[in-house]
PDB file of C-alpha atoms in Angstrom:
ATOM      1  CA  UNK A  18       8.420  42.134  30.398  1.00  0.00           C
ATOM      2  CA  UNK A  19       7.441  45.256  28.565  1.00  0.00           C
ATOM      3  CA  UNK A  20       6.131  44.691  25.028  1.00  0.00           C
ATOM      4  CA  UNK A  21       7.275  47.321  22.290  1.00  0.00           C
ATOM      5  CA  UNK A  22       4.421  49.898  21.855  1.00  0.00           C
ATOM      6  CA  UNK A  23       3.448  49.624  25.671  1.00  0.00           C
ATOM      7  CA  UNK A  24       2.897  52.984  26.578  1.00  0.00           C
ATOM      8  CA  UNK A  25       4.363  53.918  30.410  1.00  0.00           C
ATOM      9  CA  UNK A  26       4.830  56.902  32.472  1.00  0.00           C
ATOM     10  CA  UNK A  27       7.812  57.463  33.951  1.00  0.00           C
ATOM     11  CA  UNK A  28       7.684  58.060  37.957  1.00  0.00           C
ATOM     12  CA  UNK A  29       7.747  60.935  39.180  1.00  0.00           C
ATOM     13  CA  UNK A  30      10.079  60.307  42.004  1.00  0.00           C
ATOM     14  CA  UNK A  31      13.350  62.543  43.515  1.00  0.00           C
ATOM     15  CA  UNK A  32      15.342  60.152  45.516  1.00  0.00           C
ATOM     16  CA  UNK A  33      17.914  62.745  45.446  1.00  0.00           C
ATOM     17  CA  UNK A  34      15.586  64.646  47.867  1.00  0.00           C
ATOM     18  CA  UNK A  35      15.960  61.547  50.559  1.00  0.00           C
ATOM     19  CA  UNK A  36      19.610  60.961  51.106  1.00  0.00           C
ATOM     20  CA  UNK A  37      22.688  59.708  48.890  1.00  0.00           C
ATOM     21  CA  UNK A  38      21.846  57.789  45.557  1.00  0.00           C
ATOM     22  CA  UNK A  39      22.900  57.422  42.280  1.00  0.00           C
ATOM     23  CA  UNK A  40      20.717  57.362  39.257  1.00  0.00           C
ATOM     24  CA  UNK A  41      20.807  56.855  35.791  1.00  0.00           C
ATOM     25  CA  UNK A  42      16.595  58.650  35.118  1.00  0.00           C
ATOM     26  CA  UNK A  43      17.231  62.581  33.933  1.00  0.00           C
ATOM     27  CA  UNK A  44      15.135  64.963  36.049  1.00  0.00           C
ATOM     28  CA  UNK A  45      14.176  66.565  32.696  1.00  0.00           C
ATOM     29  CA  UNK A  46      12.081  63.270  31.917  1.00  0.00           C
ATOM     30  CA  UNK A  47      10.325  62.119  35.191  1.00  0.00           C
ATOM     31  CA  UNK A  48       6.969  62.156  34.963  1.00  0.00           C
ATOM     32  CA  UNK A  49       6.503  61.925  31.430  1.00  0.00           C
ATOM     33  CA  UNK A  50       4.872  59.773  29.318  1.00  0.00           C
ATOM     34  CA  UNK A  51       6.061  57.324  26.230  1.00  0.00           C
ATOM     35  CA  UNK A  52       6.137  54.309  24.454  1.00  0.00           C
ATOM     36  CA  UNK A  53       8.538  51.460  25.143  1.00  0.00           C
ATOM     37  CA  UNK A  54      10.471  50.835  21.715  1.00  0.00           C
ATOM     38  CA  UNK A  55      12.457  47.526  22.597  1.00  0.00           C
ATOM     39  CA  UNK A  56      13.984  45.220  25.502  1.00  0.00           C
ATOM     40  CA  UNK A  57      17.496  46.008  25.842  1.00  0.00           C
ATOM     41  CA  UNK A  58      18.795  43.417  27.999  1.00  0.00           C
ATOM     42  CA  UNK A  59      18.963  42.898  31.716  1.00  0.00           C
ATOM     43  CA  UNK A  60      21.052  44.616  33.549  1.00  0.00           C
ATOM     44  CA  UNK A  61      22.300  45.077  37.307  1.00  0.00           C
ATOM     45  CA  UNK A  62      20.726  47.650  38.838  1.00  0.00           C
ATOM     46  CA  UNK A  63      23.337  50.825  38.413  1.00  0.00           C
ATOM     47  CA  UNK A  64      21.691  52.722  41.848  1.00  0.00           C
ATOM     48  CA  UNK A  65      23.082  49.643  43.539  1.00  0.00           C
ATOM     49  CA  UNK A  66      26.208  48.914  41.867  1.00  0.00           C
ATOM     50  CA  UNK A  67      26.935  52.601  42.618  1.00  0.00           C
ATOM     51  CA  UNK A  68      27.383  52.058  46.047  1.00  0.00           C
ATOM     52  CA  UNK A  69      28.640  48.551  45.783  1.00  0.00           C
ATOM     53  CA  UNK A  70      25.912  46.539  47.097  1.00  0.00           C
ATOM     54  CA  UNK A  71      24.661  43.471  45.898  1.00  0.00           C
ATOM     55  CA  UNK A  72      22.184  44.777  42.450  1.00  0.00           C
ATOM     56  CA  UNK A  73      19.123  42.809  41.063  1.00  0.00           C
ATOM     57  CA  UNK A  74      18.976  42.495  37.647  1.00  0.00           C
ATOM     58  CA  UNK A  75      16.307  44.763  35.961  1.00  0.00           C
ATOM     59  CA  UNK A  76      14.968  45.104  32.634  1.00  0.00           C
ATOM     60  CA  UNK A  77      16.212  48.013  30.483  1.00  0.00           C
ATOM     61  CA  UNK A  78      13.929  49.460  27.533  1.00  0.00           C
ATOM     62  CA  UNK A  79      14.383  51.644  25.287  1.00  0.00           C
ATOM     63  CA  UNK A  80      11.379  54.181  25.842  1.00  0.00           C
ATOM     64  CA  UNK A  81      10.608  56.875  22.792  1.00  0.00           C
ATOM     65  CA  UNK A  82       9.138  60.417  24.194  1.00  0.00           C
ATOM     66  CA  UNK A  83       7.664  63.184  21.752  1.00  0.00           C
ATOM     67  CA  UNK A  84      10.422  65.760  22.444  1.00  0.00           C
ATOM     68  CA  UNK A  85       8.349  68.909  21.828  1.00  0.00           C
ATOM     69  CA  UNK A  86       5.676  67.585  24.256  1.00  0.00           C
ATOM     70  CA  UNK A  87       8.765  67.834  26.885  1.00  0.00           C
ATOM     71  CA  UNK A  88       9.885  71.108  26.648  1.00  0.00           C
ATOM     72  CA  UNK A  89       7.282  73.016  25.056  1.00  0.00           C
ATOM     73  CA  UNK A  90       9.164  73.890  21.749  1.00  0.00           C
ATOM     74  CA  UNK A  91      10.348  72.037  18.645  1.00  0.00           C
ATOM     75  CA  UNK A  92       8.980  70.323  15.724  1.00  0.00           C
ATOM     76  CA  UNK A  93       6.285  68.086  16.150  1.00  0.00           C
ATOM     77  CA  UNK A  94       7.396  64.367  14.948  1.00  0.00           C
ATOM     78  CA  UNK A  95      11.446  64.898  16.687  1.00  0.00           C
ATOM     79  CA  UNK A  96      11.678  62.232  19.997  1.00  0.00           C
ATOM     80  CA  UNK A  97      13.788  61.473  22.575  1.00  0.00           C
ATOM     81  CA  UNK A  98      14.917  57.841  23.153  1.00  0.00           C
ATOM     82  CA  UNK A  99      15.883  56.923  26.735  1.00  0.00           C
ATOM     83  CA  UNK A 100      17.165  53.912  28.015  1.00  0.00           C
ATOM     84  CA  UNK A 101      15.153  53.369  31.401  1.00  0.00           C
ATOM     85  CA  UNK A 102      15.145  50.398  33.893  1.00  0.00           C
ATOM     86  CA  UNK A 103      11.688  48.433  34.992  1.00  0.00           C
ATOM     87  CA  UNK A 104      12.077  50.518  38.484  1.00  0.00           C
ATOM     88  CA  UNK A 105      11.771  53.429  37.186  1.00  0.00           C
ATOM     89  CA  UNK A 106       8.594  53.225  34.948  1.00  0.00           C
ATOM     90  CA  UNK A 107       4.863  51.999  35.306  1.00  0.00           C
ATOM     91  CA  UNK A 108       1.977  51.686  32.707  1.00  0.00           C
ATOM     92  CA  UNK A 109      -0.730  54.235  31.753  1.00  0.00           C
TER      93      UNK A 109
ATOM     94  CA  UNK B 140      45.393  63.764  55.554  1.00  0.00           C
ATOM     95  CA  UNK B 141      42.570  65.176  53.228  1.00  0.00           C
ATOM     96  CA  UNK B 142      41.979  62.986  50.691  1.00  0.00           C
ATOM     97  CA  UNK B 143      41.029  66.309  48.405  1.00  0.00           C
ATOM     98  CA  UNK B 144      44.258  67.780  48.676  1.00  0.00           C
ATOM     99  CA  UNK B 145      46.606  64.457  47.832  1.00  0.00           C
ATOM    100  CA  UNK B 146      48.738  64.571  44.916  1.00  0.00           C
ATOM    101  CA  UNK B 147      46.777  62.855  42.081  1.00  0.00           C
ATOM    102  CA  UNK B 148      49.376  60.183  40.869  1.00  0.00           C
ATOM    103  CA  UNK B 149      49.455  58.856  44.555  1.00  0.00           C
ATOM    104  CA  UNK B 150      46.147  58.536  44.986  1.00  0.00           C
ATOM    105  CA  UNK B 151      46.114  56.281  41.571  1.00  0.00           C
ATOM    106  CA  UNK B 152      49.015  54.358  42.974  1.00  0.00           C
ATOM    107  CA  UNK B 153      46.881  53.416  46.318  1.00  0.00           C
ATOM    108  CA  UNK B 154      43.992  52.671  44.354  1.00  0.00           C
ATOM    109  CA  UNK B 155      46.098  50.576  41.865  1.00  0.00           C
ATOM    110  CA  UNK B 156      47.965  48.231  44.700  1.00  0.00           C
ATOM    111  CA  UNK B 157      44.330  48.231  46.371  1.00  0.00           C
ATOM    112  CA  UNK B 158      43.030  46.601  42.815  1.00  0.00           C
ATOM    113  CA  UNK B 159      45.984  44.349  42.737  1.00  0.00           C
ATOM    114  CA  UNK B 160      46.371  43.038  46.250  1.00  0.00           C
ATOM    115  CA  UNK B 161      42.817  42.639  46.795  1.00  0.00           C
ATOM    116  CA  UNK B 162      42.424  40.338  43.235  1.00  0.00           C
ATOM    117  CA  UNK B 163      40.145  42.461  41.294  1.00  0.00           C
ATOM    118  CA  UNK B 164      42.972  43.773  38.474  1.00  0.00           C
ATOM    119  CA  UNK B 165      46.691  43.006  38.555  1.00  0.00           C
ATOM    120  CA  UNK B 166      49.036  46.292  37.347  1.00  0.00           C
ATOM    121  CA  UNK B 167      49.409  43.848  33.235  1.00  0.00           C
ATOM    122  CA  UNK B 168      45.370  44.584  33.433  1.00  0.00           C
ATOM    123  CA  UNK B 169      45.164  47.676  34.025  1.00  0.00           C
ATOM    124  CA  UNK B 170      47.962  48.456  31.667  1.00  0.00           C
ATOM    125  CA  UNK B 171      46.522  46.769  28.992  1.00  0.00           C
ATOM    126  CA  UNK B 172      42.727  48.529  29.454  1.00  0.00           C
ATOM    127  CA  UNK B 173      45.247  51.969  28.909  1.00  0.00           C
ATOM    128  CA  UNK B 174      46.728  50.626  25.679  1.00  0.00           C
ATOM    129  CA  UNK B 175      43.360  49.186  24.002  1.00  0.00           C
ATOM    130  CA  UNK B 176      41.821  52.771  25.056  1.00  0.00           C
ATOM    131  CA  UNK B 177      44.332  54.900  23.597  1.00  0.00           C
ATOM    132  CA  UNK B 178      44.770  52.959  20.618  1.00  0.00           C
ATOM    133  CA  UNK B 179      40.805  53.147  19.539  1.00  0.00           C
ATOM    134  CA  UNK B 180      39.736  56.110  17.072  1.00  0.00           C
ATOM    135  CA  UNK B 181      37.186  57.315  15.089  1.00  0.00           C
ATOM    136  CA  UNK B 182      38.585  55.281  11.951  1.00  0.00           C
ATOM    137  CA  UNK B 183      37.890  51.480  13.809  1.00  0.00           C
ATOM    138  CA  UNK B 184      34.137  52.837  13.570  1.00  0.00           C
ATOM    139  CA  UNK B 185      34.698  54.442  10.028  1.00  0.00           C
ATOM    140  CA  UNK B 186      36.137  51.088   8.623  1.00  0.00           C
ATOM    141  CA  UNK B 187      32.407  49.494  10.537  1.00  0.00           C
ATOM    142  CA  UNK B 188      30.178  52.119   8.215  1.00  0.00           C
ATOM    143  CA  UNK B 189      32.075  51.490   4.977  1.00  0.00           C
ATOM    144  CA  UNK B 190      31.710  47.916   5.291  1.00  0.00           C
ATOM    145  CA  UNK B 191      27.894  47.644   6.423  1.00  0.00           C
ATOM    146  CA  UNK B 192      27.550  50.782   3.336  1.00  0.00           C
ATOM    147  CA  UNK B 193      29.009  47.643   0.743  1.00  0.00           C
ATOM    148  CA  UNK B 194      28.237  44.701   2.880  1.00  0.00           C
ATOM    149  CA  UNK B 195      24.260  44.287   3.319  1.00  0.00           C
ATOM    150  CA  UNK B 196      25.160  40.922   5.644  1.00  0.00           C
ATOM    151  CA  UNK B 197      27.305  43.140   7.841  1.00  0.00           C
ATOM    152  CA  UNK B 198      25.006  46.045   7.919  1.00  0.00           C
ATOM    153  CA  UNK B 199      22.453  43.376   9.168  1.00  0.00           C
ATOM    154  CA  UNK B 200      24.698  42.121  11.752  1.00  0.00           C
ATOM    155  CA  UNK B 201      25.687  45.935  12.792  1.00  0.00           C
ATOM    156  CA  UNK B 202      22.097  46.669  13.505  1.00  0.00           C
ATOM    157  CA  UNK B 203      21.144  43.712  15.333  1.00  0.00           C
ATOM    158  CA  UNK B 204      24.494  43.286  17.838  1.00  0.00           C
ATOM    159  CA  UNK B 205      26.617  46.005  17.146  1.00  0.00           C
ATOM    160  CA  UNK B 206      29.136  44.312  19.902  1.00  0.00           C
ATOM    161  CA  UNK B 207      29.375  41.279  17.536  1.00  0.00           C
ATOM    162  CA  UNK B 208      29.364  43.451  14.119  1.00  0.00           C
ATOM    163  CA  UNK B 209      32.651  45.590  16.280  1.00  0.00           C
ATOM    164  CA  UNK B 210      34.587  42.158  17.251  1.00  0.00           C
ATOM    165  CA  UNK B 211      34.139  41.218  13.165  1.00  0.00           C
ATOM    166  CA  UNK B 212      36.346  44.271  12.437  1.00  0.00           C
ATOM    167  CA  UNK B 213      39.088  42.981  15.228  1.00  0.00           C
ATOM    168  CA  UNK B 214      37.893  45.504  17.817  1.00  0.00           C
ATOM    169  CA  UNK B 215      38.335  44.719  21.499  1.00  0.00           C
ATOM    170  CA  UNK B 216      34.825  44.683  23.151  1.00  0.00           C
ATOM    171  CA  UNK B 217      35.332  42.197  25.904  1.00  0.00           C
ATOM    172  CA  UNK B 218      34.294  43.624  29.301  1.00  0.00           C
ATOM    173  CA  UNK B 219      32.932  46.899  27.446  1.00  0.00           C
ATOM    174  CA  UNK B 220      29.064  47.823  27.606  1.00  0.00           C
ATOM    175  CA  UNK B 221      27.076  46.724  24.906  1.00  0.00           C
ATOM    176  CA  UNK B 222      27.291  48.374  21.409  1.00  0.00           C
ATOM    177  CA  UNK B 223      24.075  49.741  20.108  1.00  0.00           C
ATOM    178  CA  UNK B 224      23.597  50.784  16.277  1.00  0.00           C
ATOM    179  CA  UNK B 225      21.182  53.337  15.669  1.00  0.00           C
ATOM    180  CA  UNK B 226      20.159  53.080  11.830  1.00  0.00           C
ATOM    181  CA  UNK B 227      20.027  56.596   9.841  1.00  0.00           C
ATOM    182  CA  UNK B 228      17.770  56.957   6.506  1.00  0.00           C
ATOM    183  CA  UNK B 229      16.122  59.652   4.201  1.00  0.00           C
ATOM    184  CA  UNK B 230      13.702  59.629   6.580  1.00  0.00           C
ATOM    185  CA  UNK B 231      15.209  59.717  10.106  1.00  0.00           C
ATOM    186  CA  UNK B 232      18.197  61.265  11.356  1.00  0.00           C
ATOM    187  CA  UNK B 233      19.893  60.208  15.097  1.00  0.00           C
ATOM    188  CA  UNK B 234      21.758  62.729  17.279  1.00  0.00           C
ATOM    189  CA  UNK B 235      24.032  61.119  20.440  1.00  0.00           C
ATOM    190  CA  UNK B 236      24.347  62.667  23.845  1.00  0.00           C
ATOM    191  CA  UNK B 237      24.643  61.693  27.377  1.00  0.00           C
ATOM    192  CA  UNK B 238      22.589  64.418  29.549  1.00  0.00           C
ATOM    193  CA  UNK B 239      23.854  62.376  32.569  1.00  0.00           C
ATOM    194  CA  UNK B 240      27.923  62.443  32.530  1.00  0.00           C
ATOM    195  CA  UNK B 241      29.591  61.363  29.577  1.00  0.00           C
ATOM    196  CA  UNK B 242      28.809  57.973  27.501  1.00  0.00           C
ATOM    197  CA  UNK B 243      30.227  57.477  24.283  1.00  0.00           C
ATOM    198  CA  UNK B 244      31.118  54.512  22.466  1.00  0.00           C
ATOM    199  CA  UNK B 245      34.760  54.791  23.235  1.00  0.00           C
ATOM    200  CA  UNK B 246      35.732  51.022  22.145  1.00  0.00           C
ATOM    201  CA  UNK B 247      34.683  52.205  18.176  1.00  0.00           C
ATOM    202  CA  UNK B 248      35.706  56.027  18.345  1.00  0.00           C
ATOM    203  CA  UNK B 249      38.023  56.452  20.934  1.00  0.00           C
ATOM    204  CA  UNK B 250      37.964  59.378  23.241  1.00  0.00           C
ATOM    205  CA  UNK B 251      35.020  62.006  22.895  1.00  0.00           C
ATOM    206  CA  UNK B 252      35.505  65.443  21.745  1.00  0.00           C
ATOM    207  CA  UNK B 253      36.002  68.036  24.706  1.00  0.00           C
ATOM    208  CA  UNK B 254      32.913  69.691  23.594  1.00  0.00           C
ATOM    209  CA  UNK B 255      30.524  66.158  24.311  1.00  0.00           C
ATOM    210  CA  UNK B 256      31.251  66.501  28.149  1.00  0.00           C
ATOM    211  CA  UNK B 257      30.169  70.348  28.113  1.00  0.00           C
ATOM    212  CA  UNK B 258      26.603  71.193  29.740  1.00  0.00           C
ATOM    213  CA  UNK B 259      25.999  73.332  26.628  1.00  0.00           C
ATOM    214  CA  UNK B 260      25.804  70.048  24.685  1.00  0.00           C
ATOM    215  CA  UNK B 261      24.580  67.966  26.760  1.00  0.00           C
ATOM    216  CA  UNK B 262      21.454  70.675  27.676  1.00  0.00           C
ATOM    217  CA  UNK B 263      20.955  71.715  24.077  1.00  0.00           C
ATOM    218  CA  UNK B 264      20.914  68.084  22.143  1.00  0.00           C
ATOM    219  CA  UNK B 265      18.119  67.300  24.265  1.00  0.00           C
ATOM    220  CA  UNK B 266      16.121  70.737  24.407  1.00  0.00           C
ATOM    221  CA  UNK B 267      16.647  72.474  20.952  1.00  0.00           C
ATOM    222  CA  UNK B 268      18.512  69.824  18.844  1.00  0.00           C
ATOM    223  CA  UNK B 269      17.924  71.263  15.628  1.00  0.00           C
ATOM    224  CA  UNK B 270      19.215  74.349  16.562  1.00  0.00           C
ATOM    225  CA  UNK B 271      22.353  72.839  18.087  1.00  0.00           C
ATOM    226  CA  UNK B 272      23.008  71.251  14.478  1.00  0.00           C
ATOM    227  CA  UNK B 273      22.386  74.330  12.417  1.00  0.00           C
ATOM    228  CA  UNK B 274      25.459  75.651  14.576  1.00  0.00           C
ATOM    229  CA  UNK B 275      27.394  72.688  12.748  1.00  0.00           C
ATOM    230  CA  UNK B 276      25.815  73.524   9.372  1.00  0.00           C
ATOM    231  CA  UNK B 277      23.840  70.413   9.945  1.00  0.00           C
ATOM    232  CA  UNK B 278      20.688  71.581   8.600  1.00  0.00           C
ATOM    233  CA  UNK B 279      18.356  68.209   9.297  1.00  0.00           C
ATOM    234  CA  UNK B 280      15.157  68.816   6.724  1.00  0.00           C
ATOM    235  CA  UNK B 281      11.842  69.609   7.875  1.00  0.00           C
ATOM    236  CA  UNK B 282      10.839  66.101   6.294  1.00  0.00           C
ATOM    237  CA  UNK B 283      13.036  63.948   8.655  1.00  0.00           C
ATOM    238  CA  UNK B 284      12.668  63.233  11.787  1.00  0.00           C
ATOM    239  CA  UNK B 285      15.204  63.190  14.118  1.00  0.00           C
ATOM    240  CA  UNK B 286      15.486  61.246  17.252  1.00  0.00           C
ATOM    241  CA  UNK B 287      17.916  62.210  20.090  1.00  0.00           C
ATOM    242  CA  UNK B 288      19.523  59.321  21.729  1.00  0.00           C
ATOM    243  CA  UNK B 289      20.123  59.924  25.349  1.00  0.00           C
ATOM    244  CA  UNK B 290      23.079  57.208  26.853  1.00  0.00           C
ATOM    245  CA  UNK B 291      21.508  57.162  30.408  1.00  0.00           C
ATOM    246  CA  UNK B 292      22.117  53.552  31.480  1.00  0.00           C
ATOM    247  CA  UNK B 293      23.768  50.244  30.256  1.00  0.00           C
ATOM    248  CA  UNK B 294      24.127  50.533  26.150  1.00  0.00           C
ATOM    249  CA  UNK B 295      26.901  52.558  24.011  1.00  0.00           C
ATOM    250  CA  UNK B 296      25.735  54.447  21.078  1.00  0.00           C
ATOM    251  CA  UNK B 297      26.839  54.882  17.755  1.00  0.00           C
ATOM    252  CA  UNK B 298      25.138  56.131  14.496  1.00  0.00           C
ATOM    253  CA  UNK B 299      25.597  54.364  10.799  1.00  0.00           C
ATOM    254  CA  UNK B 300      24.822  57.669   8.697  1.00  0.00           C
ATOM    255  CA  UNK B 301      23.590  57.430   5.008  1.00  0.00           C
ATOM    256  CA  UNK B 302      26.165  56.667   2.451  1.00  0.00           C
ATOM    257  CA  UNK B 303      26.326  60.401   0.778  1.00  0.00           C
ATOM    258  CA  UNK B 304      25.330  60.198  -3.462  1.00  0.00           C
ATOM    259  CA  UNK B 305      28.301  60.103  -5.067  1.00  0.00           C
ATOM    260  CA  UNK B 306      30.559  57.468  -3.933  1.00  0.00           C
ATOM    261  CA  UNK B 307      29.197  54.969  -5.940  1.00  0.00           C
ATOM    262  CA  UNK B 308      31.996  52.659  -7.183  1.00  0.00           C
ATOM    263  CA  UNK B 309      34.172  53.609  -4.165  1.00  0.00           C
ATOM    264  CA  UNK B 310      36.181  50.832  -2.399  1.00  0.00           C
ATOM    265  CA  UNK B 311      35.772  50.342   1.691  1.00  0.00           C
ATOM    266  CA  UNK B 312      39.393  52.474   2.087  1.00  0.00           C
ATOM    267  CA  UNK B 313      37.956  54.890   0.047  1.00  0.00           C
ATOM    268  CA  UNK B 314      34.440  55.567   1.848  1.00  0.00           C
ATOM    269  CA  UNK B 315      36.286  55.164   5.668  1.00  0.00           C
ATOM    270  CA  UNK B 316      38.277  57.794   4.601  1.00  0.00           C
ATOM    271  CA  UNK B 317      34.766  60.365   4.619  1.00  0.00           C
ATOM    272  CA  UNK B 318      33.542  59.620   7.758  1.00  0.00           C
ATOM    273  CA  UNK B 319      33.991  61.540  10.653  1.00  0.00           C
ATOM    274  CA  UNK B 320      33.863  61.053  14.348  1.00  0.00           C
ATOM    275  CA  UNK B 321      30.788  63.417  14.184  1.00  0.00           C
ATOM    276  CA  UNK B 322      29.331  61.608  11.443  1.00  0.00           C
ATOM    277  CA  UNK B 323      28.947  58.856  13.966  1.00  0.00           C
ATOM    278  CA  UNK B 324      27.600  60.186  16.539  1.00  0.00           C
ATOM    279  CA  UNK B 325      24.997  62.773  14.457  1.00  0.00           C
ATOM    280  CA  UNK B 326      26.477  66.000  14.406  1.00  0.00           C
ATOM    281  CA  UNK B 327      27.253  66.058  11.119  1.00  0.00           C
ATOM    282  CA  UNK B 328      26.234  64.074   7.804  1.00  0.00           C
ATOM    283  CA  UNK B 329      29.860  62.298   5.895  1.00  0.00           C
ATOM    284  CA  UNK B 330      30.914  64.860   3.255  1.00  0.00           C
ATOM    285  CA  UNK B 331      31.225  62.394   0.280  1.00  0.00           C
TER     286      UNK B 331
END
């Protein structure tokens, strides 16, 4: 498990670009790096359950990004908090 | 038959026997998911802030398991996803959206505003949050930071605002009564 302050990337992966799937990681954020703020539970794994087959259970965090370091604009200190499953990130 | 072009109510009715004959959620079930839906509002999550604004046990609780602090005011959460309480102070102000489709904490406020499904919401909170607010008069101060919660996955979100100067002495009725289904989610700030 993912301690809070672990800083991860989040992969830079389009399934979408390989065939039917669901998933719950925003385009706007793949690829981007931040810093897990807390375990949120485990959780069956949603691109699974989608399509009813059987889903593991995966760890969720809540990951904090620095918003203007997304998009380019804003105020420096503003973040974005995203609640991301094990799968979809990996340390830096 | 094209499945696109079949009237609505019997499509529900298929799905519904489906449910029933195959086990998963008898016609009583489904019936009673309708009624606890329709009957939540924004004031079962108002009557939550006034209490954890005069309660500093309950505020505790409401932070830590916001499922559990929600089932202490009498509100259904069995079967629901879990409740998450994002804390609000002089420093730090949190703004709710769900970029993905549309997650809101629907057991402690009910249905969402039209305007929470839109794209223009959902693109904006994310991108340029501050100037979203500003369109609500909700001018956040260059001294707090604010923190845009995105509901992508598993949790529900809800914000506990500040309690506004100027209600000092006022009874839990009394402050439930200020806050607003925005207030909770971080649109706008309780009016006091």
């Amino acid at each position: 498990m993912l301690s809070p302050g672990t800083h991860v990337r989040v992969r830079f992966d389009w399934p979408e670009t390989r065939g039917p799937c669901h998933i719950r990681t925003p385009h706007f954020i793949r690829g981007a790096e931040g810093v897990v703020e807390r375990h949120l539970g485990r959780f069956p794994n949603a691109e699974d359950l989608a399509f009813a087959r059987p889903a593991a259970l995966l760890d969720l965090y809540h990951v904090r990004f620095d918003q203007p370091a997304i998009w380019g604009e804003g105020r420096a200190g503003d973040a974005l908090v995203i609640e991301l499953a094990e799968t979809w990130l990996e340390p830096t | 038959m094209n499945i696109l072009q079949t009237a609505s109510h019997r499509l529900l009715a298929a799905i519904a026997n489906l449910l029933a004959e195959k086990g998963i959620a008898s016609a009583q079930e489904v019936a009673h998911r309708i009624a606890l839906t329709d009957a939540a509002s924004p004031a079962q999550g108002a009557r939550m802030v006034a209490r954890a604004w005069l309660d500093p046990d309950y505020r505790a609780l409401m932070l830590s398991d916001g499922t559990k602090a929600a089932e202490a005011e009498g509100i259904p959460m069995r079967g629901l996803p879990p409740l998450g309480v994002l804390e609000d102070t002089a420093d730090v102000h949190h703004l709710v959206v769900c970029t993905l489709c549309s997650c809101y904490p629907r057991a402690v406020l009910g249905y969402p505003p039209f305007w929470f499904k839109s794209a223009a919401y959902r693109a904006r909170a994310v991108r340029d949050p501050r100037g979203l607010l500003a369109e609500w008069g909700t001018v956040i101060p260059d001294t707090m930071r604010l923190r845009v919660v995105d509901s992508t996955a598993d949790y529900r979100w809800m914000v506990l605002p500040q309690r506004p100067a100027r209600t000092d002495g006022w009874d839990a009725d009394r402050l439930a009564a200020i806050v607003r289904e925005g207030d909770m989610i971080g649109v706008t700030f309780p009016a006091g």
